mmCIF file of C-alpha atoms and ligand atoms in Angstrom:
data_model
loop_
_atom_site.group_PDB
_atom_site.id
_atom_site.type_symbol
_atom_site.label_atom_id
_atom_site.label_comp_id
_atom_site.label_asym_id
_atom_site.label_seq_id
_atom_site.Cartn_x
_atom_site.Cartn_y
_atom_site.Cartn_z
ATOM 1 C CA MET A 1 97.562 116.927 85.612
ATOM 2 C CA THR A 2 94.945 114.992 83.654
ATOM 3 C CA HIS A 3 92.502 117.834 83.244
ATOM 4 C CA PRO A 4 92.873 121.061 81.292
ATOM 5 C CA PRO A 5 93.727 124.231 83.221
ATOM 6 C CA TYR A 6 90.932 126.757 83.716
ATOM 7 C CA LEU A 7 92.858 129.371 81.741
ATOM 8 C CA TYR A 8 93.835 128.286 78.250
ATOM 9 C CA PRO A 9 93.977 131.466 76.103
ATOM 10 C CA PRO A 10 93.874 129.688 72.704
ATOM 11 C CA TYR A 11 90.284 128.819 73.752
ATOM 12 C CA LYS A 12 89.161 132.421 73.975
ATOM 13 C CA SER A 13 86.125 131.966 76.201
ATOM 14 C CA THR A 14 88.378 130.853 79.063
ATOM 15 C CA VAL A 15 89.978 134.291 79.356
ATOM 16 C CA LEU A 16 87.135 136.001 81.236
ATOM 17 C CA ARG A 17 85.659 132.881 82.793
ATOM 18 C CA ALA A 18 88.649 131.079 84.303
ATOM 19 C CA PRO A 19 88.895 131.626 88.058
ATOM 20 C CA ALA A 20 92.160 133.417 88.858
ATOM 21 C CA GLN A 21 92.382 132.613 92.584
ATOM 22 C CA GLU A 22 93.763 129.377 93.952
ATOM 23 C CA PRO A 23 91.012 126.913 94.872
ATOM 24 C CA VAL A 24 90.489 126.422 98.604
ATOM 25 C CA MET A 25 90.378 123.022 100.291
ATOM 26 C CA PRO A 26 88.166 122.606 103.385
ATOM 27 C CA LYS A 27 90.177 121.566 106.430
ATOM 28 C CA LEU A 28 88.833 118.023 106.319
ATOM 29 C CA GLY A 29 88.482 117.723 102.535
ATOM 30 C CA PRO A 30 85.098 117.098 100.909
ATOM 31 C CA ASP A 31 82.342 116.588 103.460
ATOM 32 C CA SER A 32 79.694 113.894 103.741
ATOM 33 C CA VAL A 33 77.351 115.733 101.374
ATOM 34 C CA GLU A 34 79.999 116.204 98.695
ATOM 35 C CA LEU A 35 81.093 112.587 99.021
ATOM 36 C CA THR A 36 77.639 111.349 98.080
ATOM 37 C CA ALA A 37 75.770 111.882 94.838
ATOM 38 C CA PRO A 38 72.205 111.808 93.593
ATOM 39 C CA VAL A 39 70.730 108.458 92.658
ATOM 40 C CA PHE A 40 68.614 108.096 89.535
ATOM 41 C CA GLY A 41 66.142 105.366 88.662
ATOM 42 C CA HIS A 42 65.018 103.569 85.512
ATOM 43 C CA GLN A 43 61.482 104.810 86.050
ATOM 44 C CA GLU A 44 62.750 108.369 85.516
ATOM 45 C CA LEU A 45 64.056 107.639 82.013
ATOM 46 C CA GLY A 46 62.108 107.133 78.811
ATOM 47 C CA ARG A 47 62.216 103.825 76.973
ATOM 48 C CA ARG A 48 63.823 105.434 73.904
ATOM 49 C CA ASP A 49 66.201 107.744 75.715
ATOM 50 C CA HIS A 50 69.262 105.641 74.866
ATOM 51 C CA ASP A 51 68.451 105.335 71.150
ATOM 52 C CA LEU A 52 68.810 108.686 69.408
ATOM 53 C CA THR A 53 67.681 107.183 66.086
ATOM 54 C CA VAL A 54 64.133 106.317 67.154
ATOM 55 C CA GLN A 55 63.001 109.503 68.858
ATOM 56 C CA HIS A 56 61.075 110.809 65.826
ATOM 57 C CA SER A 57 58.728 109.440 63.202
ATOM 58 C CA GLY A 58 61.510 108.769 60.690
ATOM 59 C CA GLU A 59 65.143 107.734 60.802
ATOM 60 C CA PRO A 60 67.828 110.405 60.993
ATOM 61 C CA LEU A 61 70.259 110.828 58.109
ATOM 62 C CA GLY A 62 73.858 109.823 58.635
ATOM 63 C CA GLU A 63 76.041 106.920 59.574
ATOM 64 C CA ARG A 64 74.334 104.813 62.253
ATOM 65 C CA ILE A 65 76.688 103.968 65.116
ATOM 66 C CA ILE A 66 76.686 102.223 68.491
ATOM 67 C CA VAL A 67 78.676 103.907 71.243
ATOM 68 C CA THR A 68 79.291 101.844 74.341
ATOM 69 C CA GLY A 69 81.786 101.486 77.148
ATOM 70 C CA ARG A 70 82.170 101.164 80.877
ATOM 71 C CA LEU A 71 82.053 103.751 83.629
ATOM 72 C CA LEU A 72 84.782 102.912 86.137
ATOM 73 C CA ASP A 73 86.225 104.397 89.286
ATOM 74 C CA SER A 74 89.938 105.082 89.507
ATOM 75 C CA ALA A 75 90.513 101.574 90.914
ATOM 76 C CA GLY A 76 88.852 100.049 87.853
ATOM 77 C CA ARG A 77 85.624 99.048 89.593
ATOM 78 C CA PRO A 78 82.345 99.472 87.687
ATOM 79 C CA VAL A 79 80.148 102.418 88.658
ATOM 80 C CA ARG A 80 76.621 100.979 88.540
ATOM 81 C CA ASP A 81 73.249 102.665 87.987
ATOM 82 C CA ALA A 82 74.980 105.917 87.099
ATOM 83 C CA LEU A 83 73.254 108.494 84.931
ATOM 84 C CA VAL A 84 75.008 109.076 81.597
ATOM 85 C CA GLU A 85 73.706 111.911 79.415
ATOM 86 C CA VAL A 86 74.833 112.675 75.869
ATOM 87 C CA TRP A 87 74.187 115.396 73.317
ATOM 88 C CA GLN A 88 75.621 115.979 69.885
ATOM 89 C CA ALA A 89 75.355 117.654 66.486
ATOM 90 C CA ASN A 90 73.590 115.869 63.642
ATOM 91 C CA ALA A 91 75.418 114.243 60.724
ATOM 92 C CA ALA A 92 75.774 117.633 59.041
ATOM 93 C CA GLY A 93 77.372 119.237 62.103
ATOM 94 C CA ARG A 94 74.332 121.178 63.302
ATOM 95 C CA TYR A 95 72.860 121.149 66.822
ATOM 96 C CA ALA A 96 69.115 121.245 67.418
ATOM 97 C CA HIS A 97 69.799 124.332 69.538
ATOM 98 C CA LEU A 98 68.404 127.775 68.721
ATOM 99 C CA GLY A 99 71.827 129.331 69.259
ATOM 100 C CA ASP A 100 73.519 127.224 66.596
ATOM 101 C CA ILE A 101 73.798 129.379 63.459
ATOM 102 C CA HIS A 102 75.998 127.045 61.398
ATOM 103 C CA PRO A 103 74.364 127.021 57.930
ATOM 104 C CA ALA A 104 74.094 123.239 57.766
ATOM 105 C CA PRO A 105 70.713 121.514 57.570
ATOM 106 C CA LEU A 106 68.726 120.521 60.626
ATOM 107 C CA ASP A 107 67.402 116.973 60.556
ATOM 108 C CA PRO A 108 63.722 116.755 61.554
ATOM 109 C CA ASN A 109 64.359 113.178 62.671
ATOM 110 C CA PHE A 110 67.258 113.939 64.965
ATOM 111 C CA THR A 111 67.370 115.871 68.224
ATOM 112 C CA GLY A 112 70.694 114.547 69.403
ATOM 113 C CA ALA A 113 70.058 114.147 73.138
ATOM 114 C CA GLY A 114 70.055 110.864 75.044
ATOM 115 C CA ARG A 115 70.508 109.324 78.455
ATOM 116 C CA CYS A 116 70.843 105.949 80.108
ATOM 117 C CA LEU A 117 71.846 104.290 83.368
ATOM 118 C CA THR A 118 74.907 102.069 83.564
ATOM 119 C CA ASP A 119 74.275 98.356 84.150
ATOM 120 C CA ASP A 120 75.810 96.055 86.765
ATOM 121 C CA ASP A 121 79.015 95.998 84.775
ATOM 122 C CA GLY A 122 79.151 99.792 84.673
ATOM 123 C CA ARG A 123 78.266 99.665 80.987
ATOM 124 C CA TYR A 124 76.372 102.314 79.041
ATOM 125 C CA ARG A 125 75.200 101.947 75.444
ATOM 126 C CA PHE A 126 73.773 104.418 72.949
ATOM 127 C CA VAL A 127 72.576 104.032 69.376
ATOM 128 C CA THR A 128 73.002 107.247 67.410
ATOM 129 C CA ILE A 129 74.435 108.646 64.177
ATOM 130 C CA LYS A 130 77.970 109.880 63.725
ATOM 131 C CA PRO A 131 78.043 113.633 64.371
ATOM 132 C CA GLY A 132 79.593 115.986 61.819
ATOM 133 C CA ALA A 133 82.412 118.441 62.429
ATOM 134 C CA TYR A 134 81.283 122.048 62.767
ATOM 135 C CA PRO A 135 82.806 125.531 62.635
ATOM 136 C CA TRP A 136 82.944 127.836 65.633
ATOM 137 C CA GLY A 137 83.989 131.432 66.029
ATOM 138 C CA ASN A 138 87.036 130.952 68.222
ATOM 139 C CA HIS A 139 89.577 131.881 65.534
ATOM 140 C CA HIS A 140 89.910 132.000 61.753
ATOM 141 C CA ASN A 141 88.769 128.728 60.186
ATOM 142 C CA ALA A 142 88.093 127.075 63.534
ATOM 143 C CA TRP A 143 86.417 123.650 63.311
ATOM 144 C CA ARG A 144 85.582 121.247 66.095
ATOM 145 C CA PRO A 145 86.525 117.609 65.521
ATOM 146 C CA ALA A 146 83.434 115.375 65.508
ATOM 147 C CA HIS A 147 82.444 114.662 69.110
ATOM 148 C CA ILE A 148 79.685 113.544 71.427
ATOM 149 C CA HIS A 149 79.250 115.465 74.684
ATOM 150 C CA PHE A 150 79.018 113.238 77.781
ATOM 151 C CA SER A 151 77.814 114.099 81.283
ATOM 152 C CA VAL A 152 78.219 111.458 83.997
ATOM 153 C CA PHE A 153 77.546 111.130 87.710
ATOM 154 C CA GLY A 154 79.678 109.027 90.013
ATOM 155 C CA THR A 155 79.018 108.014 93.589
ATOM 156 C CA ALA A 156 80.356 111.351 94.914
ATOM 157 C CA PHE A 157 79.271 114.802 93.798
ATOM 158 C CA THR A 158 82.986 115.641 93.540
ATOM 159 C CA GLN A 159 83.285 113.033 90.754
ATOM 160 C CA ARG A 160 80.849 114.834 88.494
ATOM 161 C CA LEU A 161 82.332 114.816 84.995
ATOM 162 C CA VAL A 162 81.369 116.514 81.755
ATOM 163 C CA THR A 163 83.568 115.749 78.786
ATOM 164 C CA GLN A 164 83.592 114.984 75.062
ATOM 165 C CA MET A 165 84.189 111.744 73.182
ATOM 166 C CA TYR A 166 86.024 111.915 69.872
ATOM 167 C CA PHE A 167 86.451 109.514 66.939
ATOM 168 C CA PRO A 168 89.714 107.876 65.875
ATOM 169 C CA GLY A 169 91.837 109.502 63.203
ATOM 170 C CA ASP A 170 90.135 112.889 63.120
ATOM 171 C CA PRO A 171 92.291 115.334 61.127
ATOM 172 C CA LEU A 172 91.085 118.258 63.270
ATOM 173 C CA PHE A 173 92.662 117.182 66.586
ATOM 174 C CA ALA A 174 95.859 119.150 65.977
ATOM 175 C CA PHE A 175 93.905 122.359 65.323
ATOM 176 C CA ASP A 176 91.348 122.195 68.128
ATOM 177 C CA PRO A 177 92.153 124.259 71.241
ATOM 178 C CA ILE A 178 89.535 122.438 73.336
ATOM 179 C CA PHE A 179 91.126 119.055 72.652
ATOM 180 C CA GLN A 180 94.624 120.571 72.917
ATOM 181 C CA SER A 181 93.816 122.211 76.275
ATOM 182 C CA ILE A 182 94.542 118.839 77.897
ATOM 183 C CA PRO A 183 98.244 119.153 78.730
ATOM 184 C CA GLU A 184 99.440 115.614 77.939
ATOM 185 C CA GLN A 185 98.957 113.813 74.635
ATOM 186 C CA ARG A 186 98.420 110.493 76.446
ATOM 187 C CA ASP A 187 95.508 112.080 78.338
ATOM 188 C CA ARG A 188 94.006 113.561 75.167
ATOM 189 C CA GLU A 189 93.982 110.080 73.698
ATOM 190 C CA LYS A 190 91.739 108.904 76.528
ATOM 191 C CA LEU A 191 88.930 110.911 74.907
ATOM 192 C CA ILE A 192 89.252 109.108 71.578
ATOM 193 C CA SER A 193 86.915 106.159 71.140
ATOM 194 C CA ARG A 194 88.089 102.926 69.533
ATOM 195 C CA PHE A 195 86.426 101.422 66.484
ATOM 196 C CA ASP A 196 85.416 97.889 67.461
ATOM 197 C CA MET A 197 84.395 95.154 65.046
ATOM 198 C CA ASP A 198 82.860 93.132 67.887
ATOM 199 C CA THR A 199 80.540 96.010 68.761
ATOM 200 C CA THR A 200 79.724 96.548 65.091
ATOM 201 C CA VAL A 201 76.421 94.922 64.120
ATOM 202 C CA PRO A 202 76.398 93.344 60.616
ATOM 203 C CA GLU A 203 74.171 95.132 58.089
ATOM 204 C CA TRP A 204 73.230 97.670 60.744
ATOM 205 C CA ALA A 205 75.750 99.938 62.525
ATOM 206 C CA LEU A 206 79.449 100.556 63.214
ATOM 207 C CA GLY A 207 80.536 100.123 66.814
ATOM 208 C CA TYR A 208 82.758 102.308 68.983
ATOM 209 C CA GLN A 209 84.045 101.537 72.479
ATOM 210 C CA TRP A 210 84.947 104.205 75.000
ATOM 211 C CA ASP A 211 85.497 103.738 78.739
ATOM 212 C CA ILE A 212 85.172 106.584 81.232
ATOM 213 C CA VAL A 213 87.262 106.618 84.405
ATOM 214 C CA LEU A 214 86.188 108.862 87.267
ATOM 215 C CA GLY A 215 88.615 110.282 89.779
ATOM 216 C CA ASP A 216 87.882 111.672 93.170
ATOM 217 C CA THR A 217 86.969 114.748 91.204
ATOM 218 C CA PRO A 218 87.598 116.480 87.880
ATOM 219 C CA VAL A 219 89.651 119.036 89.788
ATOM 220 C CA GLU A 220 91.993 116.570 91.440
ATOM 221 C CA ALA A 221 95.319 117.564 92.950
ATOM 222 C CA GLN A 222 98.147 117.930 90.474
ATOM 223 C CA MET B 1 97.395 103.182 79.089
ATOM 224 C CA ASN B 2 98.985 105.367 81.695
ATOM 225 C CA ALA B 3 98.685 103.503 84.984
ATOM 226 C CA ALA B 4 99.586 106.564 87.055
ATOM 227 C CA SER B 5 96.553 108.536 85.940
ATOM 228 C CA PRO B 6 93.725 106.559 84.412
ATOM 229 C CA LEU B 7 91.267 109.446 84.764
ATOM 230 C CA THR B 8 89.205 110.663 81.855
ATOM 231 C CA PRO B 9 89.939 114.359 81.288
ATOM 232 C CA SER B 10 87.249 117.001 81.557
ATOM 233 C CA GLN B 11 86.102 119.110 78.587
ATOM 234 C CA THR B 12 83.855 122.139 78.460
ATOM 235 C CA VAL B 13 80.087 121.680 78.446
ATOM 236 C CA GLY B 14 80.132 124.051 75.429
ATOM 237 C CA PRO B 15 77.326 126.400 74.406
ATOM 238 C CA PHE B 16 74.789 123.873 73.100
ATOM 239 C CA PHE B 17 73.733 121.785 76.113
ATOM 240 C CA GLY B 18 70.579 123.847 76.622
ATOM 241 C CA TYR B 19 68.238 121.487 74.766
ATOM 242 C CA ALA B 20 69.720 118.379 76.386
ATOM 243 C CA LEU B 21 70.680 118.806 80.044
ATOM 244 C CA PRO B 22 68.157 121.188 81.658
ATOM 245 C CA TYR B 23 64.731 119.675 82.356
ATOM 246 C CA ASP B 24 61.485 121.238 83.493
ATOM 247 C CA ALA B 25 61.541 119.986 87.057
ATOM 248 C CA GLY B 26 65.275 120.672 87.430
ATOM 249 C CA PRO B 27 65.142 123.833 89.574
ATOM 250 C CA GLU B 28 62.145 122.744 91.652
ATOM 251 C CA ILE B 29 63.551 120.335 94.239
ATOM 252 C CA VAL B 30 60.431 120.964 96.279
ATOM 253 C CA PRO B 31 57.304 122.717 94.979
ATOM 254 C CA ALA B 32 57.418 126.458 95.613
ATOM 255 C CA TRP B 33 54.005 126.314 97.357
ATOM 256 C CA ARG B 34 55.292 124.194 100.199
ATOM 257 C CA PRO B 35 55.380 126.268 103.380
ATOM 258 C CA ASP B 36 58.932 125.162 104.155
ATOM 259 C CA ALA B 37 60.210 125.941 100.636
ATOM 260 C CA ILE B 38 62.990 128.463 100.225
ATOM 261 C CA ARG B 39 63.852 130.271 97.021
ATOM 262 C CA VAL B 40 67.463 130.730 95.980
ATOM 263 C CA ARG B 41 68.326 132.824 92.970
ATOM 264 C CA GLY B 42 71.385 134.492 91.580
ATOM 265 C CA ARG B 43 73.469 135.206 88.524
ATOM 266 C CA VAL B 44 76.624 133.713 87.087
ATOM 267 C CA LEU B 45 79.015 136.495 86.060
ATOM 268 C CA ASP B 46 82.354 136.590 84.256
ATOM 269 C CA GLY B 47 85.520 138.551 85.039
ATOM 270 C CA ALA B 48 84.134 141.672 83.347
ATOM 271 C CA GLY B 49 80.918 141.459 85.399
ATOM 272 C CA GLU B 50 78.984 140.357 82.316
ATOM 273 C CA PRO B 51 76.309 137.664 82.634
ATOM 274 C CA VAL B 52 77.169 134.106 81.640
ATOM 275 C CA PRO B 53 74.043 133.024 79.751
ATOM 276 C CA ASP B 54 75.343 129.561 78.949
ATOM 277 C CA ALA B 55 76.144 128.154 82.362
ATOM 278 C CA LEU B 56 74.599 125.114 84.018
ATOM 279 C CA VAL B 57 74.191 125.284 87.787
ATOM 280 C CA GLU B 58 73.679 122.092 89.798
ATOM 281 C CA ILE B 59 73.019 121.784 93.516
ATOM 282 C CA TRP B 60 73.119 118.825 95.887
ATOM 283 C CA GLN B 61 72.039 118.943 99.517
ATOM 284 C CA PRO B 62 70.578 117.078 102.487
ATOM 285 C CA ASP B 63 67.031 117.655 103.710
ATOM 286 C CA GLU B 64 66.005 119.927 106.641
ATOM 287 C CA THR B 65 67.287 117.394 109.140
ATOM 288 C CA GLY B 66 70.717 117.010 107.535
ATOM 289 C CA GLU B 67 69.916 113.629 106.026
ATOM 290 C CA VAL B 68 71.276 112.939 102.550
ATOM 291 C CA HIS B 69 68.632 111.120 100.514
ATOM 292 C CA ARG B 70 70.069 108.517 98.210
ATOM 293 C CA ARG B 71 67.008 107.555 96.250
ATOM 294 C CA PRO B 72 65.648 108.366 92.790
ATOM 295 C CA GLY B 73 63.399 111.321 92.133
ATOM 296 C CA GLY B 74 65.771 114.031 90.935
ATOM 297 C CA LEU B 75 64.606 113.886 87.308
ATOM 298 C CA VAL B 76 60.895 113.168 87.735
ATOM 299 C CA ARG B 77 59.595 114.868 90.875
ATOM 300 C CA ASP B 78 56.499 113.532 92.555
ATOM 301 C CA GLY B 79 56.025 116.561 94.796
ATOM 302 C CA ASN B 80 56.476 114.672 98.058
ATOM 303 C CA ASP B 81 59.791 112.885 97.972
ATOM 304 C CA PHE B 82 62.923 114.905 98.419
ATOM 305 C CA ALA B 83 65.836 113.912 96.162
ATOM 306 C CA GLY B 84 68.231 116.757 96.988
ATOM 307 C CA PHE B 85 69.468 117.317 93.434
ATOM 308 C CA GLY B 86 68.653 120.320 91.273
ATOM 309 C CA ARG B 87 69.771 121.639 87.910
ATOM 310 C CA CYS B 88 69.142 124.978 86.215
ATOM 311 C CA GLY B 89 70.566 126.454 83.013
ATOM 312 C CA THR B 90 71.207 130.203 83.194
ATOM 313 C CA ASP B 91 68.952 132.631 81.318
ATOM 314 C CA PRO B 92 70.177 135.428 78.993
ATOM 315 C CA ASP B 93 70.869 137.547 82.084
ATOM 316 C CA GLY B 94 73.020 134.828 83.670
ATOM 317 C CA GLY B 95 70.190 134.101 86.114
ATOM 318 C CA TYR B 96 69.345 130.802 87.786
ATOM 319 C CA TRP B 97 66.907 129.800 90.541
ATOM 320 C CA PHE B 98 65.995 126.896 92.789
ATOM 321 C CA SER B 99 63.064 126.087 94.999
ATOM 322 C CA THR B 100 64.253 123.817 97.784
ATOM 323 C CA VAL B 101 64.361 123.485 101.556
ATOM 324 C CA LYS B 102 67.021 124.832 103.831
ATOM 325 C CA PRO B 103 69.425 121.959 104.499
ATOM 326 C CA GLY B 104 70.187 120.814 108.003
ATOM 327 C CA ALA B 105 73.777 120.755 109.191
ATOM 328 C CA THR B 106 75.930 117.663 108.647
ATOM 329 C CA GLY B 107 78.924 116.890 110.827
ATOM 330 C CA ASP B 108 80.916 119.953 111.877
ATOM 331 C CA ALA B 109 79.850 122.063 108.920
ATOM 332 C CA ALA B 110 77.375 124.917 109.098
ATOM 333 C CA PRO B 111 74.356 124.228 106.839
ATOM 334 C CA TYR B 112 75.253 124.615 103.173
ATOM 335 C CA ILE B 113 74.199 123.627 99.676
ATOM 336 C CA ALA B 114 76.882 122.127 97.396
ATOM 337 C CA VAL B 115 76.995 124.080 94.125
ATOM 338 C CA LEU B 116 78.596 123.057 90.855
ATOM 339 C CA VAL B 117 78.850 125.293 87.784
ATOM 340 C CA PHE B 118 79.589 124.242 84.202
ATOM 341 C CA ALA B 119 79.826 126.736 81.349
ATOM 342 C CA ARG B 120 81.155 127.385 77.908
ATOM 343 C CA GLY B 121 84.693 128.595 78.592
ATOM 344 C CA LEU B 122 85.054 126.446 81.703
ATOM 345 C CA LEU B 123 87.214 123.479 80.715
ATOM 346 C CA LYS B 124 86.317 121.870 84.053
ATOM 347 C CA PRO B 125 83.573 122.746 86.525
ATOM 348 C CA VAL B 126 83.852 124.951 89.592
ATOM 349 C CA PHE B 127 82.664 123.684 92.976
ATOM 350 C CA THR B 128 81.490 125.986 95.701
ATOM 351 C CA ARG B 129 79.134 126.082 98.699
ATOM 352 C CA LEU B 130 76.194 128.295 99.498
ATOM 353 C CA TYR B 131 75.950 129.129 103.214
ATOM 354 C CA PHE B 132 73.093 131.005 104.890
ATOM 355 C CA PRO B 133 73.478 134.471 106.467
ATOM 356 C CA GLU B 134 71.430 133.663 109.596
ATOM 357 C CA ASP B 135 73.929 130.951 110.592
ATOM 358 C CA ASP B 136 76.854 133.311 111.138
ATOM 359 C CA ALA B 137 77.407 131.994 114.640
ATOM 360 C CA ALA B 138 78.118 128.527 113.195
ATOM 361 C CA HIS B 139 80.329 129.900 110.414
ATOM 362 C CA ALA B 140 83.311 130.587 112.683
ATOM 363 C CA GLY B 141 83.768 126.879 113.364
ATOM 364 C CA ASP B 142 83.022 125.657 109.845
ATOM 365 C CA PRO B 143 85.844 123.542 108.328
ATOM 366 C CA LEU B 144 85.708 125.466 105.049
ATOM 367 C CA LEU B 145 84.867 129.007 106.162
ATOM 368 C CA GLY B 146 87.573 128.697 108.799
ATOM 369 C CA VAL B 147 90.295 128.374 106.146
ATOM 370 C CA VAL B 148 88.937 131.001 103.744
ATOM 371 C CA PRO B 149 90.604 134.424 104.039
ATOM 372 C CA ALA B 150 88.196 136.702 105.920
ATOM 373 C CA GLU B 151 87.859 139.162 103.039
ATOM 374 C CA ARG B 152 86.650 136.424 100.681
ATOM 375 C CA ARG B 153 84.303 134.645 103.088
ATOM 376 C CA ALA B 154 81.279 136.711 102.087
ATOM 377 C CA THR B 155 81.381 135.233 98.563
ATOM 378 C CA LEU B 156 80.164 131.944 100.083
ATOM 379 C CA VAL B 157 77.259 133.372 102.061
ATOM 380 C CA ALA B 158 73.944 134.060 100.349
ATOM 381 C CA GLU B 159 72.185 137.372 100.914
ATOM 382 C CA ARG B 160 68.772 137.361 102.496
ATOM 383 C CA GLU B 161 66.253 138.928 100.114
ATOM 384 C CA GLY B 162 63.101 138.409 102.123
ATOM 385 C CA GLU B 163 61.176 135.768 104.010
ATOM 386 C CA ARG B 164 62.675 132.416 102.891
ATOM 387 C CA ARG B 165 64.354 134.079 99.903
ATOM 388 C CA TYR B 166 68.079 134.196 99.220
ATOM 389 C CA ARG B 167 70.376 135.583 96.585
ATOM 390 C CA PHE B 168 73.701 133.972 95.655
ATOM 391 C CA ASP B 169 75.715 135.416 92.759
ATOM 392 C CA ILE B 170 78.613 133.405 91.420
ATOM 393 C CA HIS B 171 81.567 135.430 90.129
ATOM 394 C CA LEU B 172 83.809 133.187 88.042
ATOM 395 C CA GLN B 173 86.582 135.762 88.078
ATOM 396 C CA GLY B 174 87.367 139.349 89.105
ATOM 397 C CA GLU B 175 87.511 141.349 92.299
ATOM 398 C CA ARG B 176 84.586 139.505 93.846
ATOM 399 C CA GLU B 177 85.601 136.080 92.561
ATOM 400 C CA THR B 178 83.660 133.399 94.427
ATOM 401 C CA VAL B 179 85.721 131.008 96.529
ATOM 402 C CA PHE B 180 85.966 127.741 94.601
ATOM 403 C CA LEU B 181 86.924 124.450 96.177
ATOM 404 C CA GLY B 182 89.999 122.423 95.331
ATOM 405 C CA PHE B 183 88.349 119.105 94.614
HETATM 406 FE FE1 FE2 C 1 79.875 120.342 70.620
#
């Protein structure tokens, strides 16, 4: 099983939110509605939506990075014109969200939300700053490894995927129940981006590559 | 790379998507003033019956005639075109709402709206369907409702709250746990 189970008690919020009943499969599987997905257009996105460093009057603090990769189906074919949305903490590990009470500074020049459509090659690309690690209340001394949240659409509603991209070598992986909720180590590693010198732009920003592979669904058969 | 399973694993949407994913036009698939508009509302609840204030509900549906529209317009609505996609973050009471049209039937299925829920504490989303109470005659032959145990079938059928108004609560867990789909 690639995906985490619903119930993973080390991540406490799963305990009262994980469905307990077996999922039900319609007699004929997903139907024609569920096997299609919404289509989004360039005219619906803002010109600066993919660059999280230019959405305010000044530049955000932190390490400027480029995050790019390809959105693929399980056969390795590019998924084109797909909506990719991202959100993340700032360099200090604080979200521009009213509910975030971590006593780290907000950055007036960083909101941390972006979106783009994949190109003909299935490629997405964001310019942003490297997010900081942040504490959360799950257990004593709980810290999330640095991550960028991703939301992607495929060509079927059943392929809808929300996940998190991590950075190589993070010392917090071993202590993070959200990362560890994925049963197999080889599957966890699929969420770790790769530092890439070819993506890195001289005198400007470090580059990371991370491909996303959609299945029939995030809740695929075991 | 593991050739057997190349899929990217799911992770929770977490608690902090609220400033990034919901958008103003998200719940209003058609303007509420349209005479054919219906209103769907409900709450997302956990296993203790407590509201889930940090859930994201998405719906996807065909138009009144059962046609699935595959064209842009789900993010920026122009008031005329129907895109069929809606998104609503839950409020502090776990509440969500949509203004849409009642979908037409597709294939053998009774009319339904596809519903997807993400939340903090959900490591992967739950899929379900919202069916309409006035279609009970068509429910007997529906490919999903037909395989759902009779005592759980009601969790998939919205309640009628008034003229063109429906209520559909989503119980993630507990005695009234909503039927979730295995895909
Ligand atoms: Fe996060």
